[in-house]
Amino acid sequence: ICEFDGEIWVGTFSDGLSHLDGDRWEIEHFEFSPFINSLVSDGEALWVGTDDGLIRIAGNIKVFGKRDGLNSDHITALHFDGEHIWVATNRGVCESENFGWRQFYINDGLCGDHTYSIYSKDGDIWIATYGGISKISPVESRCFRRVDGALKNDWATAVIISDDGVFVGTYGGGISRYSNGQWKFYEKGAIVNPNAVALWRGKPVFGTAQNGILIWDGIDFVHFDTKNGLPSDEILSIFADENYIW
């Protein structure tokens, strides 16, 4: 889910893209894979991550794949850092450059090549991988894992940064928070779905598998599920603006 050109856009897992036009949903049919894993906007274009390539929509449509310099055609997550598009794949991470793509692999600081979520702040890039959470910065690259006391499960699925620290969702190991050089743990055993995270009014919101959403209140996470009005407890993607969580 993302906002582009004043409208909410939603990617589906077999039926392509839809967008909210006023008070009704419009389905868009494009000549690319209908299996959408991630959406992001850089203000000028809508970027679509699919299981068979990266798509840029800005009046015309351009498709990027492994032949164009990406690590893989299978895109798992997208992030815009204010200048560059970051692409998570099942074979590493790519950063857009003026004339192509810069690739990152384990040798470049990733904890694992299968990546699920990317977030950046102050020049630091945090990447959730199957083998832990990676921090890549101009100064150093570092991996944080269970053995380091950072995670309860090395399968990191989602990452986001707020004023309260770096928050990392995992598959079955709950959520870890990194602040002032220390890791703390929340929501023991929670399964956070891949890249199901957003900031709402500066607070992290995570989507889980069969446990609704978890909203950080500054001290701990508050739980919302079907008992609170959600249509399902399985939350696959989250987008937030100042007023709403989608």
Tab-separated table of C-alpha atoms in Angstrom:
chain	number	residue	atom	x	y	z
A	1	ILE	CA	0.000	0.000	0.000
A	2	CYS	CA	1.208	3.533	-0.713
A	3	GLU	CA	0.024	7.014	-1.676
A	4	PHE	CA	0.757	8.252	-5.181
A	5	ASP	CA	-0.596	11.299	-6.992
A	6	GLY	CA	-3.048	11.961	-4.162
A	7	GLU	CA	-4.585	8.478	-4.213
A	8	ILE	CA	-4.156	5.283	-2.188
A	9	TRP	CA	-2.733	2.422	-4.268
A	10	VAL	CA	-2.944	-1.233	-3.301
A	11	GLY	CA	-1.055	-4.181	-4.738
A	12	THR	CA	-2.682	-7.606	-4.691
A	13	PHE	CA	-1.301	-11.109	-4.826
A	14	SER	CA	-2.831	-12.181	-8.138
A	15	ASP	CA	-4.985	-9.301	-9.421
A	16	GLY	CA	-2.507	-6.478	-9.978
A	17	LEU	CA	-3.113	-2.910	-8.816
A	18	SER	CA	-6.108	-0.978	-7.527
A	19	HIS	CA	-6.399	2.656	-6.469
A	20	LEU	CA	-8.965	4.631	-4.518
A	21	ASP	CA	-10.498	7.239	-6.834
A	22	GLY	CA	-12.700	9.396	-4.655
A	23	ASP	CA	-14.995	6.943	-2.899
A	24	ARG	CA	-14.593	3.990	-5.258
A	25	TRP	CA	-11.856	1.527	-6.087
A	26	GLU	CA	-10.558	1.313	-9.650
A	27	ILE	CA	-8.704	-1.746	-10.940
A	28	GLU	CA	-5.764	-1.095	-13.242
A	29	HIS	CA	-4.648	-3.689	-15.767
A	30	PHE	CA	-1.007	-3.582	-16.845
A	31	GLU	CA	1.132	-5.904	-18.909
A	32	PHE	CA	3.262	-7.124	-16.027
A	33	SER	CA	3.005	-9.733	-13.288
A	34	PRO	CA	-0.180	-9.373	-11.193
A	35	PHE	CA	1.640	-10.707	-8.118
A	36	ILE	CA	2.537	-7.501	-6.264
A	37	ASN	CA	4.819	-7.618	-3.215
A	38	SER	CA	5.540	-3.928	-2.583
A	39	LEU	CA	4.724	-0.358	-3.657
A	40	VAL	CA	6.518	2.932	-3.091
A	41	SER	CA	6.409	6.425	-4.586
A	42	ASP	CA	9.333	8.806	-5.050
A	43	GLY	CA	6.962	11.710	-5.728
A	44	GLU	CA	7.370	11.444	-9.489
A	45	ALA	CA	6.610	7.785	-10.164
A	46	LEU	CA	4.935	4.746	-8.665
A	47	TRP	CA	7.370	1.856	-8.208
A	48	VAL	CA	5.901	-1.644	-8.154
A	49	GLY	CA	7.780	-4.678	-6.879
A	50	THR	CA	6.521	-7.963	-8.340
A	51	ASP	CA	7.600	-11.585	-8.418
A	52	ASP	CA	8.883	-10.960	-11.948
A	53	GLY	CA	10.512	-7.556	-12.032
A	54	LEU	CA	10.451	-3.962	-10.829
A	55	ILE	CA	8.021	-1.607	-12.556
A	56	ARG	CA	8.195	2.203	-12.783
A	57	ILE	CA	4.918	3.931	-13.676
A	58	ALA	CA	5.099	7.619	-14.568
A	59	GLY	CA	2.936	8.219	-17.602
A	60	ASN	CA	4.803	5.422	-19.371
A	61	ILE	CA	5.818	2.069	-17.938
A	62	LYS	CA	9.377	0.812	-17.609
A	63	VAL	CA	10.320	-2.665	-16.406
A	64	PHE	CA	13.593	-3.427	-14.626
A	65	GLY	CA	14.989	-6.895	-14.028
A	66	LYS	CA	18.158	-8.848	-13.525
A	67	ARG	CA	19.231	-7.987	-17.063
A	68	ASP	CA	19.185	-4.295	-16.061
A	69	GLY	CA	21.415	-4.772	-13.019
A	70	LEU	CA	19.051	-5.937	-10.264
A	71	ASN	CA	20.146	-8.850	-8.063
A	72	SER	CA	17.003	-10.775	-8.963
A	73	ASP	CA	13.667	-10.446	-10.743
A	74	HIS	CA	11.840	-11.408	-7.522
A	75	ILE	CA	11.226	-8.160	-5.619
A	76	THR	CA	10.235	-8.470	-1.963
A	77	ALA	CA	10.205	-4.851	-0.703
A	78	LEU	CA	10.845	-1.244	-1.773
A	79	HIS	CA	12.019	1.878	0.051
A	80	PHE	CA	12.638	5.485	-0.994
A	81	ASP	CA	15.231	7.289	1.133
A	82	GLY	CA	14.475	10.734	-0.275
A	83	GLU	CA	17.013	10.376	-3.068
A	84	HIS	CA	17.357	6.744	-4.106
A	85	ILE	CA	15.069	3.737	-4.543
A	86	TRP	CA	16.163	0.693	-2.531
A	87	VAL	CA	15.062	-2.732	-3.736
A	88	ALA	CA	14.952	-5.829	-1.546
A	89	THR	CA	15.048	-9.165	-3.371
A	90	ASN	CA	15.500	-12.847	-2.665
A	91	ARG	CA	19.140	-12.480	-3.766
A	92	GLY	CA	20.299	-9.315	-2.017
A	93	VAL	CA	19.582	-5.583	-2.181
A	94	CYS	CA	19.964	-2.888	-4.874
A	95	GLU	CA	20.227	0.892	-4.690
A	96	SER	CA	19.360	3.055	-7.680
A	97	GLU	CA	22.188	5.097	-9.152
A	98	ASN	CA	22.369	7.632	-11.979
A	99	PHE	CA	23.107	5.028	-14.611
A	100	GLY	CA	22.022	1.741	-13.077
A	101	TRP	CA	21.911	-0.184	-9.828
A	102	ARG	CA	24.408	-0.805	-7.041
A	103	GLN	CA	24.190	-4.335	-5.667
A	104	PHE	CA	24.666	-5.487	-2.076
A	105	TYR	CA	25.263	-9.070	-0.963
A	106	ILE	CA	26.534	-10.855	2.148
A	107	ASN	CA	30.076	-9.766	1.292
A	108	ASP	CA	28.866	-6.162	1.391
A	109	GLY	CA	27.441	-6.441	4.896
A	110	LEU	CA	24.109	-8.211	4.560
A	111	CYS	CA	23.301	-10.826	7.213
A	112	GLY	CA	21.569	-12.864	4.508
A	113	ASP	CA	20.780	-12.538	0.808
A	114	HIS	CA	17.021	-13.123	1.228
A	115	THR	CA	15.793	-9.672	2.261
A	116	TYR	CA	12.339	-8.562	3.382
A	117	SER	CA	12.307	-4.917	4.465
A	118	ILE	CA	14.436	-1.755	4.214
A	119	TYR	CA	14.390	1.525	6.118
A	120	SER	CA	16.823	4.437	6.262
A	121	LYS	CA	17.598	7.385	8.500
A	122	ASP	CA	20.545	9.777	8.768
A	123	GLY	CA	22.509	7.892	6.121
A	124	ASP	CA	22.137	4.495	7.802
A	125	ILE	CA	20.339	1.727	5.914
A	126	TRP	CA	18.707	-1.031	7.969
A	127	ILE	CA	17.778	-4.241	6.150
A	128	ALA	CA	15.729	-7.139	7.514
A	129	THR	CA	17.060	-10.462	6.233
A	130	TYR	CA	16.586	-14.176	6.790
A	131	GLY	CA	19.845	-14.166	8.774
A	132	GLY	CA	19.382	-11.147	11.023
A	133	ILE	CA	19.131	-7.369	10.806
A	134	SER	CA	21.817	-5.525	8.810
A	135	LYS	CA	23.005	-1.958	9.298
A	136	ILE	CA	24.888	-0.433	6.369
A	137	SER	CA	26.378	3.023	6.828
A	138	PRO	CA	29.147	5.096	5.241
A	139	VAL	CA	31.330	4.270	8.261
A	140	GLU	CA	30.708	0.555	8.768
A	141	SER	CA	28.454	-2.402	8.075
A	142	ARG	CA	27.213	-4.589	10.894
A	143	CYS	CA	24.941	-7.570	11.469
A	144	PHE	CA	22.798	-8.047	14.562
A	145	ARG	CA	21.617	-11.563	15.357
A	146	ARG	CA	20.221	-13.718	18.130
A	147	VAL	CA	23.736	-14.650	19.211
A	148	ASP	CA	24.420	-10.920	19.757
A	149	GLY	CA	21.388	-10.579	22.027
A	150	ALA	CA	19.634	-8.480	19.404
A	151	LEU	CA	16.829	-10.751	18.187
A	152	LYS	CA	14.820	-13.695	19.472
A	153	ASN	CA	14.702	-15.112	15.933
A	154	ASP	CA	17.205	-14.321	13.170
A	155	TRP	CA	14.425	-14.295	10.557
A	156	ALA	CA	13.896	-10.522	10.503
A	157	THR	CA	10.843	-9.562	8.453
A	158	ALA	CA	10.261	-5.839	8.996
A	159	VAL	CA	12.225	-2.794	10.131
A	160	ILE	CA	11.384	0.843	10.840
A	161	ILE	CA	12.921	3.765	12.726
A	162	SER	CA	11.227	6.282	15.021
A	163	ASP	CA	12.418	8.721	17.678
A	164	ASP	CA	12.255	5.793	20.119
A	165	GLY	CA	14.791	3.697	18.210
A	166	VAL	CA	15.092	1.025	15.539
A	167	PHE	CA	12.252	-1.496	15.628
A	168	VAL	CA	12.690	-4.950	14.079
A	169	GLY	CA	9.834	-7.407	13.549
A	170	THR	CA	10.658	-11.104	13.276
A	171	TYR	CA	8.981	-14.327	12.267
A	172	GLY	CA	8.002	-15.882	15.590
A	173	GLY	CA	10.446	-13.936	17.737
A	174	GLY	CA	8.333	-10.863	18.390
A	175	ILE	CA	9.733	-7.339	18.053
A	176	SER	CA	13.143	-5.998	19.061
A	177	ARG	CA	13.916	-2.342	19.772
A	178	TYR	CA	17.416	-0.877	19.517
A	179	SER	CA	17.948	2.356	21.438
A	180	ASN	CA	21.006	3.900	23.087
A	181	GLY	CA	23.093	0.846	22.231
A	182	GLN	CA	20.710	-1.591	23.945
A	183	TRP	CA	18.188	-4.132	22.631
A	184	LYS	CA	14.822	-4.731	24.296
A	185	PHE	CA	12.156	-7.287	23.382
A	186	TYR	CA	8.387	-7.071	23.011
A	187	GLU	CA	5.451	-9.262	21.970
A	188	LYS	CA	7.096	-12.619	22.647
A	189	GLY	CA	6.392	-15.170	19.923
A	190	ALA	CA	4.629	-12.716	17.588
A	191	ILE	CA	4.924	-13.344	13.842
A	192	VAL	CA	5.373	-10.080	11.962
A	193	ASN	CA	4.526	-10.392	8.283
A	194	PRO	CA	7.174	-9.348	5.727
A	195	ASN	CA	7.454	-5.564	5.432
A	196	ALA	CA	4.120	-5.106	7.236
A	197	VAL	CA	5.168	-1.949	9.066
A	198	ALA	CA	4.609	1.811	8.938
A	199	LEU	CA	4.904	4.952	11.034
A	200	TRP	CA	1.657	6.488	12.227
A	201	ARG	CA	2.063	9.879	13.895
A	202	GLY	CA	5.686	8.946	14.501
A	203	LYS	CA	4.881	5.600	16.136
A	204	PRO	CA	5.669	2.167	14.632
A	205	VAL	CA	2.751	-0.018	13.593
A	206	PHE	CA	3.315	-3.701	12.797
A	207	GLY	CA	1.061	-6.169	10.996
A	208	THR	CA	1.083	-9.743	12.258
A	209	ALA	CA	0.036	-13.214	11.197
A	210	GLN	CA	-3.323	-13.927	12.857
A	211	ASN	CA	-2.757	-11.427	15.670
A	212	GLY	CA	-3.940	-8.131	14.187
A	213	ILE	CA	-1.862	-4.954	14.435
A	214	LEU	CA	0.548	-3.767	17.116
A	215	ILE	CA	0.867	-0.007	17.717
A	216	TRP	CA	3.724	1.421	19.772
A	217	ASP	CA	2.529	3.890	22.431
A	218	GLY	CA	5.959	5.054	23.578
A	219	ILE	CA	6.295	2.403	26.277
A	220	ASP	CA	4.862	-0.833	24.872
A	221	PHE	CA	2.704	-2.165	22.059
A	222	VAL	CA	-1.090	-1.903	22.059
A	223	HIS	CA	-2.925	-4.744	20.333
A	224	PHE	CA	-5.870	-4.339	17.922
A	225	ASP	CA	-7.663	-7.205	16.155
A	226	THR	CA	-11.100	-8.263	14.879
A	227	LYS	CA	-12.537	-7.625	18.331
A	228	ASN	CA	-11.691	-3.963	17.775
A	229	GLY	CA	-13.222	-3.851	14.297
A	230	LEU	CA	-10.513	-5.146	11.963
A	231	PRO	CA	-11.916	-7.296	9.128
A	232	SER	CA	-9.156	-9.891	9.644
A	233	ASP	CA	-6.396	-10.725	12.105
A	234	GLU	CA	-4.022	-11.477	9.199
A	235	ILE	CA	-2.358	-8.167	8.286
A	236	LEU	CA	-0.186	-8.333	5.170
A	237	SER	CA	0.608	-4.662	4.544
A	238	ILE	CA	0.283	-1.305	6.310
A	239	PHE	CA	0.255	2.311	5.193
A	240	ALA	CA	-0.367	5.303	7.438
A	241	ASP	CA	-1.090	8.979	6.921
A	242	GLU	CA	-1.719	11.596	9.604
A	243	ASN	CA	-5.339	10.542	10.006
A	244	TYR	CA	-5.607	6.848	9.221
A	245	ILE	CA	-3.893	3.487	9.267
A	246	TRP	CA	-4.637	1.485	6.117
